[in-house]
Tab-separated table of C-alpha atoms and ligand atoms in Angstrom:
chain	number	residue	atom	x	y	z
A	1	MET	CA	0.183	-0.466	0.122
A	2	SER	CA	1.478	3.561	-1.275
A	3	ASP	CA	1.734	5.648	1.758
A	4	PHE	CA	-0.674	8.286	0.357
A	5	VAL	CA	-3.372	5.188	0.806
A	6	SER	CA	-2.490	4.150	3.936
A	7	ASN	CA	-2.053	7.639	5.177
A	8	SER	CA	-5.419	8.274	4.017
A	9	LEU	CA	-6.972	5.787	5.839
A	10	VAL	CA	-6.536	6.589	9.134
A	11	PRO	CA	-6.591	9.554	11.196
A	12	GLU	CA	-3.155	11.148	12.154
A	13	TYR	CA	-3.332	10.034	15.870
A	14	ILE	CA	-3.049	6.773	14.974
A	15	GLU	CA	-0.566	7.149	12.136
A	16	LYS	CA	1.676	8.512	14.238
A	17	LEU	CA	1.232	5.665	16.808
A	18	ILE	CA	4.525	3.483	17.989
A	19	PRO	CA	3.404	-0.461	17.660
A	20	TYR	CA	3.612	-1.871	21.187
A	21	LYS	CA	6.927	-4.030	21.644
A	22	ALA	CA	6.536	-6.626	24.326
A	23	GLY	CA	8.670	-8.970	25.662
A	24	LYS	CA	10.368	-11.508	23.170
A	25	PRO	CA	8.862	-14.856	23.153
A	26	ILE	CA	10.848	-18.051	24.116
A	27	ASP	CA	10.636	-19.637	20.653
A	28	GLU	CA	11.741	-16.437	18.920
A	29	VAL	CA	14.878	-16.085	21.188
A	30	LYS	CA	15.759	-20.080	20.352
A	31	ARG	CA	15.282	-20.136	16.930
A	32	GLU	CA	17.468	-16.503	15.936
A	33	LEU	CA	19.958	-17.830	18.989
A	34	GLY	CA	20.259	-21.149	17.946
A	35	LEU	CA	19.193	-21.594	22.325
A	36	GLU	CA	18.427	-24.491	23.678
A	37	ARG	CA	17.344	-23.374	27.063
A	38	VAL	CA	15.825	-19.940	27.795
A	39	TYR	CA	14.629	-18.240	30.420
A	40	LYS	CA	11.961	-15.556	29.878
A	41	LEU	CA	12.462	-13.038	33.013
A	42	ALA	CA	10.668	-10.272	30.534
A	43	SER	CA	6.646	-10.182	31.036
A	44	ASN	CA	6.265	-10.599	34.569
A	45	GLU	CA	4.519	-13.655	34.237
A	46	ASN	CA	4.222	-16.140	36.734
A	47	PRO	CA	6.954	-19.481	36.393
A	48	LEU	CA	4.924	-21.731	38.215
A	49	GLY	CA	2.509	-21.893	34.977
A	50	PRO	CA	-1.358	-21.647	35.461
A	51	SER	CA	-2.952	-22.467	38.439
A	52	PRO	CA	-3.818	-25.869	38.680
A	53	ARG	CA	-7.371	-25.177	39.276
A	54	ALA	CA	-7.904	-22.992	36.844
A	55	LEU	CA	-6.324	-25.569	34.221
A	56	GLU	CA	-9.050	-27.867	35.464
A	57	ALA	CA	-12.123	-25.469	34.678
A	58	LEU	CA	-10.669	-24.923	31.619
A	59	ARG	CA	-10.770	-28.727	30.107
A	60	ALA	CA	-14.673	-29.150	32.283
A	61	ALA	CA	-15.896	-26.028	29.855
A	62	MET	CA	-14.170	-27.258	26.649
A	63	ALA	CA	-17.135	-29.315	26.368
A	64	ASP	CA	-19.502	-26.289	25.367
A	65	LEU	CA	-17.318	-23.926	23.251
A	66	HIS	CA	-20.117	-24.222	20.835
A	67	LEU	CA	-21.752	-22.067	22.938
A	68	TYR	CA	-21.098	-18.594	23.325
A	69	PRO	CA	-20.250	-17.126	26.679
A	70	ASP	CA	-22.301	-15.893	29.414
A	71	SER	CA	-21.944	-12.465	28.047
A	72	SER	CA	-22.982	-11.124	31.806
A	73	GLY	CA	-20.648	-13.214	32.926
A	74	TYR	CA	-22.734	-14.216	36.407
A	75	LYS	CA	-20.733	-16.693	37.783
A	76	LEU	CA	-17.676	-15.346	38.180
A	77	ARG	CA	-19.056	-11.752	38.804
A	78	ASN	CA	-20.773	-13.618	41.542
A	79	ALA	CA	-17.699	-15.282	43.207
A	80	LEU	CA	-15.637	-11.840	42.534
A	81	ALA	CA	-18.564	-9.682	44.339
A	82	GLU	CA	-18.454	-12.623	47.579
A	83	ARG	CA	-14.844	-12.263	47.368
A	84	TYR	CA	-14.734	-8.808	47.649
A	85	ARG	CA	-18.272	-8.251	49.532
A	86	VAL	CA	-19.622	-6.218	46.537
A	87	LYS	CA	-22.783	-6.826	44.506
A	88	GLN	CA	-22.422	-8.570	41.563
A	89	GLU	CA	-23.794	-4.512	40.269
A	90	ASN	CA	-20.154	-3.667	41.270
A	91	VAL	CA	-17.804	-6.072	39.144
A	92	ILE	CA	-17.128	-5.644	35.599
A	93	LEU	CA	-14.874	-8.935	33.618
A	94	GLY	CA	-12.853	-8.150	30.658
A	95	SER	CA	-9.909	-9.796	28.432
A	96	GLY	CA	-7.128	-9.006	30.917
A	97	SER	CA	-7.389	-5.895	32.879
A	98	GLU	CA	-6.399	-4.032	29.603
A	99	GLY	CA	-9.335	-5.380	28.308
A	100	ILE	CA	-11.365	-3.372	30.547
A	101	MET	CA	-9.315	-0.061	30.239
A	102	SER	CA	-10.171	-0.332	26.514
A	103	THR	CA	-13.344	-0.485	27.400
A	104	ILE	CA	-13.549	2.479	29.801
A	105	VAL	CA	-10.784	4.393	27.266
A	106	ARG	CA	-14.306	4.289	24.967
A	107	THR	CA	-16.723	4.846	27.798
A	108	PHE	CA	-15.547	7.893	29.139
A	109	LEU	CA	-12.899	10.033	26.698
A	110	HIS	CA	-14.107	11.493	24.224
A	111	GLY	CA	-13.221	15.155	22.258
A	112	ASP	CA	-10.731	17.282	23.897
A	113	GLU	CA	-11.058	15.534	27.017
A	114	GLU	CA	-7.686	14.940	28.725
A	115	ALA	CA	-6.273	11.677	30.381
A	116	LEU	CA	-3.579	12.636	32.951
A	117	THR	CA	-1.091	9.885	34.337
A	118	SER	CA	2.715	9.686	35.440
A	119	GLU	CA	6.223	9.736	33.296
A	120	GLY	CA	7.685	5.789	33.755
A	121	THR	CA	4.086	4.172	34.129
A	122	PHE	CA	2.604	0.642	32.369
A	123	VAL	CA	2.428	1.650	28.623
A	124	GLY	CA	-0.963	-0.397	28.223
A	125	PHE	CA	-3.451	2.979	29.144
A	126	MET	CA	-1.247	5.053	27.307
A	127	VAL	CA	-1.397	3.585	24.032
A	128	LEU	CA	-5.112	2.970	24.360
A	129	ALA	CA	-5.896	6.536	24.716
A	130	ARG	CA	-3.665	7.948	22.283
A	131	ALA	CA	-5.289	5.211	19.655
A	132	GLN	CA	-8.665	7.286	20.619
A	133	GLY	CA	-7.275	10.470	19.566
A	134	ILE	CA	-6.943	11.741	23.505
A	135	PRO	CA	-4.363	13.700	24.371
A	136	LEU	CA	-2.824	12.624	27.351
A	137	VAL	CA	-1.294	14.989	30.085
A	138	THR	CA	2.279	13.419	32.107
A	139	VAL	CA	3.976	14.301	35.257
A	140	PRO	CA	7.651	13.295	36.118
A	141	LEU	CA	8.383	10.438	38.398
A	142	SER	CA	9.529	11.338	41.800
A	143	ASN	CA	12.115	9.079	43.177
A	144	TYR	CA	10.658	6.410	40.756
A	145	GLY	CA	7.062	6.661	42.435
A	146	TYR	CA	4.469	8.513	41.557
A	147	ASP	CA	4.248	12.134	42.567
A	148	LEU	CA	0.897	12.390	43.328
A	149	GLU	CA	1.032	16.116	44.341
A	150	ALA	CA	1.969	16.770	40.882
A	151	MET	CA	-0.456	15.119	40.015
A	152	ALA	CA	-3.265	16.439	41.773
A	153	GLN	CA	-2.395	20.051	40.569
A	154	ALA	CA	-2.034	18.965	36.893
A	155	ILE	CA	-6.036	18.818	36.919
A	156	THR	CA	-7.662	20.963	34.608
A	157	PRO	CA	-11.034	21.635	33.542
A	158	LYS	CA	-10.109	18.899	30.364
A	159	THR	CA	-9.339	16.513	32.612
A	160	LYS	CA	-11.484	13.188	32.606
A	161	VAL	CA	-9.551	10.825	33.713
A	162	VAL	CA	-6.532	10.169	35.962
A	163	TYR	CA	-4.452	6.630	35.127
A	164	LEU	CA	-2.563	4.975	38.611
A	165	ALA	CA	-0.817	2.002	39.155
A	166	ASN	CA	-0.223	0.747	42.497
A	167	PRO	CA	2.060	-0.513	42.526
A	168	ASN	CA	3.436	0.851	39.498
A	169	ASN	CA	5.175	-0.837	36.351
A	170	PRO	CA	7.970	-0.887	35.696
A	171	THR	CA	9.601	0.807	39.063
A	172	GLY	CA	7.788	-1.736	41.547
A	173	THR	CA	6.991	1.400	43.746
A	174	ILE	CA	3.795	2.121	45.979
A	175	PHE	CA	2.374	5.006	46.695
A	176	THR	CA	1.380	5.460	50.722
A	177	ARG	CA	-2.595	6.182	52.127
A	178	PRO	CA	-1.265	8.948	53.025
A	179	ALA	CA	-0.538	10.614	49.984
A	180	PHE	CA	-3.079	8.906	47.908
A	181	GLU	CA	-5.887	10.007	50.622
A	182	ALA	CA	-4.644	13.440	49.833
A	183	PHE	CA	-4.784	13.153	45.872
A	184	LEU	CA	-8.729	11.608	46.538
A	185	GLU	CA	-9.544	15.012	48.252
A	186	ARG	CA	-8.203	17.166	45.573
A	187	VAL	CA	-10.072	15.732	42.890
A	188	PRO	CA	-13.175	16.670	41.447
A	189	PRO	CA	-15.995	14.344	41.103
A	190	HIS	CA	-16.087	14.428	37.762
A	191	VAL	CA	-12.354	13.097	37.391
A	192	LEU	CA	-12.569	8.997	37.093
A	193	ILE	CA	-9.533	7.679	38.994
A	194	LEU	CA	-8.333	4.604	37.353
A	195	LEU	CA	-6.728	2.705	39.695
A	196	ASP	CA	-4.760	-0.890	38.406
A	197	GLU	CA	-3.591	-2.829	40.752
A	198	ALA	CA	-2.633	-5.782	38.573
A	199	TYR	CA	-0.138	-6.760	41.470
A	200	PHE	CA	-2.146	-6.070	44.492
A	201	GLU	CA	-1.871	-10.063	46.354
A	202	PHE	CA	2.315	-9.301	45.738
A	203	VAL	CA	1.898	-6.066	48.208
A	204	GLY	CA	0.602	-8.595	50.620
A	205	ASP	CA	-0.465	-7.049	53.697
A	206	LEU	CA	0.957	-3.659	54.056
A	207	TYR	CA	-0.410	-1.467	56.634
A	208	ASP	CA	1.281	1.637	54.332
A	209	TYR	CA	-0.778	0.300	51.074
A	210	PRO	CA	-3.920	1.883	49.937
A	211	ASP	CA	-6.269	-0.959	49.168
A	212	SER	CA	-8.712	0.740	46.761
A	213	GLN	CA	-11.398	-1.243	48.682
A	214	LEU	CA	-10.951	0.220	52.174
A	215	TYR	CA	-12.100	3.578	49.920
A	216	ARG	CA	-14.951	2.483	47.437
A	217	ALA	CA	-14.955	6.018	46.204
A	218	ASP	CA	-17.875	6.744	43.739
A	219	ASN	CA	-14.976	8.096	41.078
A	220	VAL	CA	-12.606	5.364	42.002
A	221	ILE	CA	-12.989	2.071	38.792
A	222	THR	CA	-10.432	-0.645	40.444
A	223	LEU	CA	-8.841	-2.671	37.822
A	224	ARG	CA	-7.383	-6.775	38.538
A	225	THR	CA	-6.104	-9.265	37.225
A	226	PHE	CA	-5.759	-13.249	37.109
A	227	SER	CA	-2.791	-12.766	34.471
A	228	LYS	CA	-0.092	-12.009	37.313
A	229	SER	CA	-0.248	-13.949	40.762
A	230	TYR	CA	-2.724	-16.433	38.987
A	231	GLY	CA	-0.567	-17.352	35.933
A	232	LEU	CA	-3.308	-16.893	33.724
A	233	GLY	CA	-1.673	-14.524	31.153
A	234	GLY	CA	-2.422	-16.185	28.070
A	235	ILE	CA	-6.096	-16.633	28.567
A	236	ARG	CA	-7.126	-12.607	29.056
A	237	ILE	CA	-9.210	-12.829	32.513
A	238	GLY	CA	-8.977	-9.309	34.343
A	239	TYR	CA	-12.012	-7.819	36.138
A	240	GLY	CA	-13.053	-4.247	37.742
A	241	LEU	CA	-14.966	-2.890	40.899
A	242	ALA	CA	-16.826	0.615	40.861
A	243	HIS	CA	-19.950	1.977	42.065
A	244	GLU	CA	-22.634	0.350	40.240
A	245	LYS	CA	-23.597	3.478	38.031
A	246	LEU	CA	-19.959	3.162	36.449
A	247	ILE	CA	-19.878	-0.279	35.561
A	248	HIS	CA	-23.773	-0.228	34.011
A	249	GLN	CA	-22.632	2.250	31.741
A	250	LEU	CA	-19.470	0.277	30.973
A	251	MET	CA	-21.635	-3.113	30.792
A	252	LYS	CA	-23.352	-1.096	27.620
A	253	VAL	CA	-19.595	-0.508	25.781
A	254	LYS	CA	-18.093	-3.846	26.526
A	255	LEU	CA	-17.794	-6.703	23.720
A	256	PRO	CA	-21.034	-8.459	24.703
A	257	PHE	CA	-18.611	-12.101	24.232
A	258	GLU	CA	-15.968	-10.458	26.653
A	259	PRO	CA	-14.336	-12.286	27.831
A	260	SER	CA	-14.362	-15.847	26.886
A	261	SER	CA	-16.112	-18.519	28.174
A	262	LEU	CA	-12.517	-20.386	28.496
A	263	ALA	CA	-11.408	-17.469	30.281
A	264	GLN	CA	-14.332	-16.918	32.875
A	265	ALA	CA	-13.842	-20.456	33.702
A	266	ALA	CA	-10.159	-20.144	34.360
A	267	GLY	CA	-10.675	-17.089	36.788
A	268	LEU	CA	-13.130	-19.166	38.875
A	269	GLY	CA	-10.824	-21.892	38.958
A	270	ALA	CA	-8.207	-19.764	39.685
A	271	LEU	CA	-10.270	-18.083	43.297
A	272	GLU	CA	-10.712	-21.118	44.408
A	273	ASP	CA	-6.739	-22.109	44.405
A	274	ASP	CA	-5.630	-20.195	47.549
A	275	ASP	CA	-2.772	-23.122	47.390
A	276	PHE	CA	-1.352	-21.556	43.994
A	277	LEU	CA	-1.927	-18.082	45.698
A	278	GLN	CA	0.431	-18.993	48.365
A	279	ARG	CA	2.809	-21.033	46.376
A	280	THR	CA	3.232	-18.104	44.052
A	281	LEU	CA	3.938	-15.350	46.685
A	282	GLU	CA	6.573	-17.556	48.702
A	283	LEU	CA	8.145	-17.990	45.783
A	284	ASN	CA	8.337	-14.632	44.537
A	285	GLN	CA	9.281	-12.965	47.936
A	286	ARG	CA	12.136	-15.718	47.738
A	287	GLY	CA	13.205	-14.300	44.214
A	288	LEU	CA	13.060	-10.840	45.349
A	289	GLU	CA	14.954	-11.523	48.272
A	290	ARG	CA	17.614	-13.434	46.754
A	291	PHE	CA	17.652	-10.541	44.162
A	292	TYR	CA	18.333	-7.742	46.964
A	293	GLN	CA	20.932	-9.910	48.132
A	294	ALA	CA	22.786	-10.139	45.786
A	295	PHE	CA	22.622	-6.540	44.095
A	296	ASP	CA	23.407	-5.308	47.384
A	297	ALA	CA	26.643	-7.052	47.064
A	298	ALA	CA	27.519	-6.426	44.079
A	299	ARG	CA	26.385	-2.612	44.730
A	300	ILE	CA	24.096	-1.862	41.930
A	301	PRO	CA	21.063	0.305	42.295
A	302	TYR	CA	17.884	-1.306	42.339
A	303	VAL	CA	14.768	0.102	43.118
A	304	LYS	CA	12.464	-1.894	46.111
A	305	SER	CA	9.568	-3.727	44.927
A	306	TYR	CA	6.022	-4.578	45.585
A	307	THR	CA	5.675	-6.816	42.727
A	308	ASN	CA	7.534	-9.785	40.990
A	309	PHE	CA	9.525	-7.979	39.284
A	310	VAL	CA	12.907	-5.504	40.323
A	311	MET	CA	14.508	-1.978	38.203
A	312	LEU	CA	17.598	-1.647	38.155
A	313	ASP	CA	19.026	1.691	37.620
A	314	LEU	CA	22.167	1.257	35.462
A	315	GLY	CA	22.633	4.299	34.441
A	316	SER	CA	23.163	5.261	30.927
A	317	GLU	CA	21.009	3.299	28.022
A	318	GLU	CA	23.978	1.733	26.473
A	319	LYS	CA	24.734	0.175	29.647
A	320	VAL	CA	21.180	-1.222	29.682
A	321	ASP	CA	21.171	-2.364	25.827
A	322	ARG	CA	24.877	-4.100	26.191
A	323	LEU	CA	23.652	-6.223	29.257
A	324	THR	CA	20.271	-6.918	27.318
A	325	GLU	CA	22.264	-7.772	24.627
A	326	GLY	CA	24.853	-9.899	26.518
A	327	LEU	CA	22.262	-11.771	28.787
A	328	LEU	CA	19.873	-12.413	25.779
A	329	ARG	CA	22.848	-14.426	23.779
A	330	ASP	CA	23.204	-15.753	27.824
A	331	GLY	CA	19.563	-17.338	26.835
A	332	ILE	CA	18.122	-14.670	29.566
A	333	ILE	CA	15.364	-12.468	28.287
A	334	VAL	CA	15.239	-9.441	30.214
A	335	ARG	CA	12.898	-5.821	29.681
A	336	PRO	CA	14.731	-3.033	28.825
A	337	LEU	CA	12.561	0.476	29.694
A	338	LYS	CA	13.297	2.927	27.041
A	339	GLY	CA	10.254	2.480	25.658
A	340	PHE	CA	8.609	3.475	29.636
A	341	GLY	CA	10.888	6.419	28.919
A	342	LEU	CA	13.494	4.914	31.319
A	343	PRO	CA	16.244	4.423	29.176
A	344	HIS	CA	18.993	3.910	32.070
A	345	CYS	CA	16.612	1.085	33.720
A	346	LEU	CA	16.206	-2.453	33.479
A	347	ARG	CA	13.550	-4.816	34.705
A	348	VAL	CA	13.981	-8.306	35.704
A	349	SER	CA	11.001	-10.273	36.493
A	350	VAL	CA	11.455	-12.999	39.546
A	351	GLY	CA	11.340	-16.450	38.007
A	352	LEU	CA	12.164	-20.041	39.569
A	353	ASP	CA	14.907	-20.296	41.921
A	354	HIS	CA	16.845	-21.459	39.314
A	355	GLU	CA	16.469	-19.082	36.785
A	356	ASN	CA	17.467	-16.782	39.205
A	357	GLU	CA	20.866	-18.029	39.666
A	358	ALA	CA	21.232	-18.212	36.126
A	359	PHE	CA	19.926	-14.616	35.688
A	360	LEU	CA	22.450	-12.913	38.538
A	361	GLU	CA	25.269	-15.529	37.225
A	362	ALA	CA	25.334	-13.814	33.697
A	363	PHE	CA	24.068	-10.408	35.078
A	364	LEU	CA	27.201	-10.451	37.683
A	365	LYS	CA	29.491	-11.766	34.854
A	366	ARG	CA	28.878	-8.747	32.609
A	367	PHE	CA	27.893	-5.898	34.871
B	401	PLP	C1	0.654	-2.120	35.743
B	401	PLP	C2	-0.211	-3.583	34.870
B	401	PLP	N1	-1.428	-3.621	34.242
B	401	PLP	C3	-2.128	-4.229	33.523
B	401	PLP	C4	-1.500	-4.710	32.986
B	401	PLP	C5	-2.256	-6.078	31.949
B	401	PLP	O1	-3.356	-7.285	32.896
B	401	PLP	P1	-3.323	-7.585	31.901
B	401	PLP	O2	-2.971	-9.264	31.346
B	401	PLP	O3	-4.719	-8.180	32.765
B	401	PLP	O4	-4.093	-6.937	30.830
B	401	PLP	C6	0.091	-4.984	33.008
B	401	PLP	C7	0.930	-6.272	32.718
B	401	PLP	O5	2.060	-6.145	32.437
B	401	PLP	C8	0.678	-4.231	34.317
B	401	PLP	O6	1.800	-4.698	34.266
């Protein structure tokens, strides 16, 4: 297709978009570099694999693949409502939490309304907003974390949605209760706060963490996911919790048969899999401590994490690129963070114990 034709078919804001670059798939790296053993520590996936209970539920659900999914997501919404002591009307399901983000953007953002977020945060929301031609205002990070004070100041009459990831990806940081409470007070009621808690389970019982379910503010939508702590990133199942009036509007806009029947079944199975969740959290904690200990000993600057990954500040893009390439040759995929606006930083996901050791050995050798 000539440039003339392709340019004229899409609006300028689509033409300007840069395609999302996900972590490299294991098979591609094996093929390209002729490697037999590759460990992927690049996409914050669950190294234990999927929840066994989710797999069981999936197998049972396959017999009904000829039927369309329950578009109301009754069973899983009900189970989630029970878990969080809310009504079914307070819950929405989506194809991953990103599926719900997409519905939120289409439902609430129009014309010259603006979205506000931080620099150095998850790019999913930014891509969705830009793909809709929505102007995006960003505020710099402060000490690798969200600067909620500066974000409150950046709200204008045009601001419609504020996106906050807590914990944040890729920095792994959280903002605290007092910071969030002060922020909530300054956000006008017509501004929607999209609170992305994709790594919520990894935070554990931490008083300082403002679990959004303790607040239940009318203009906050919480997003959580089965992708990380339940190992279901491939099937695409996430959920949102909010005031029933907000959920009601979103239910009108979401794709009618999103999420798929298999995704709904897997989520339902996973939700009962406390044993798997526990094993996931223990493995993760052990991995984080091992990383910290090794980085401390080698005096490598890292940011303390509340998630299943750690961000390292290597000081320069050149060093990040050299280490990423070197690690790839050793069969270890990590994530350089240029695409997140942090070109001097690298992110490594916590893997199985032997994967973490392999990463540390290769990393420290090349550092
Ligand atoms: C902060 C954050 N939000 C959302 C997602 C996407 O989650 P899901 O798989 O539920 O779409 C990710 C995935 O990396 C993430 O880091």
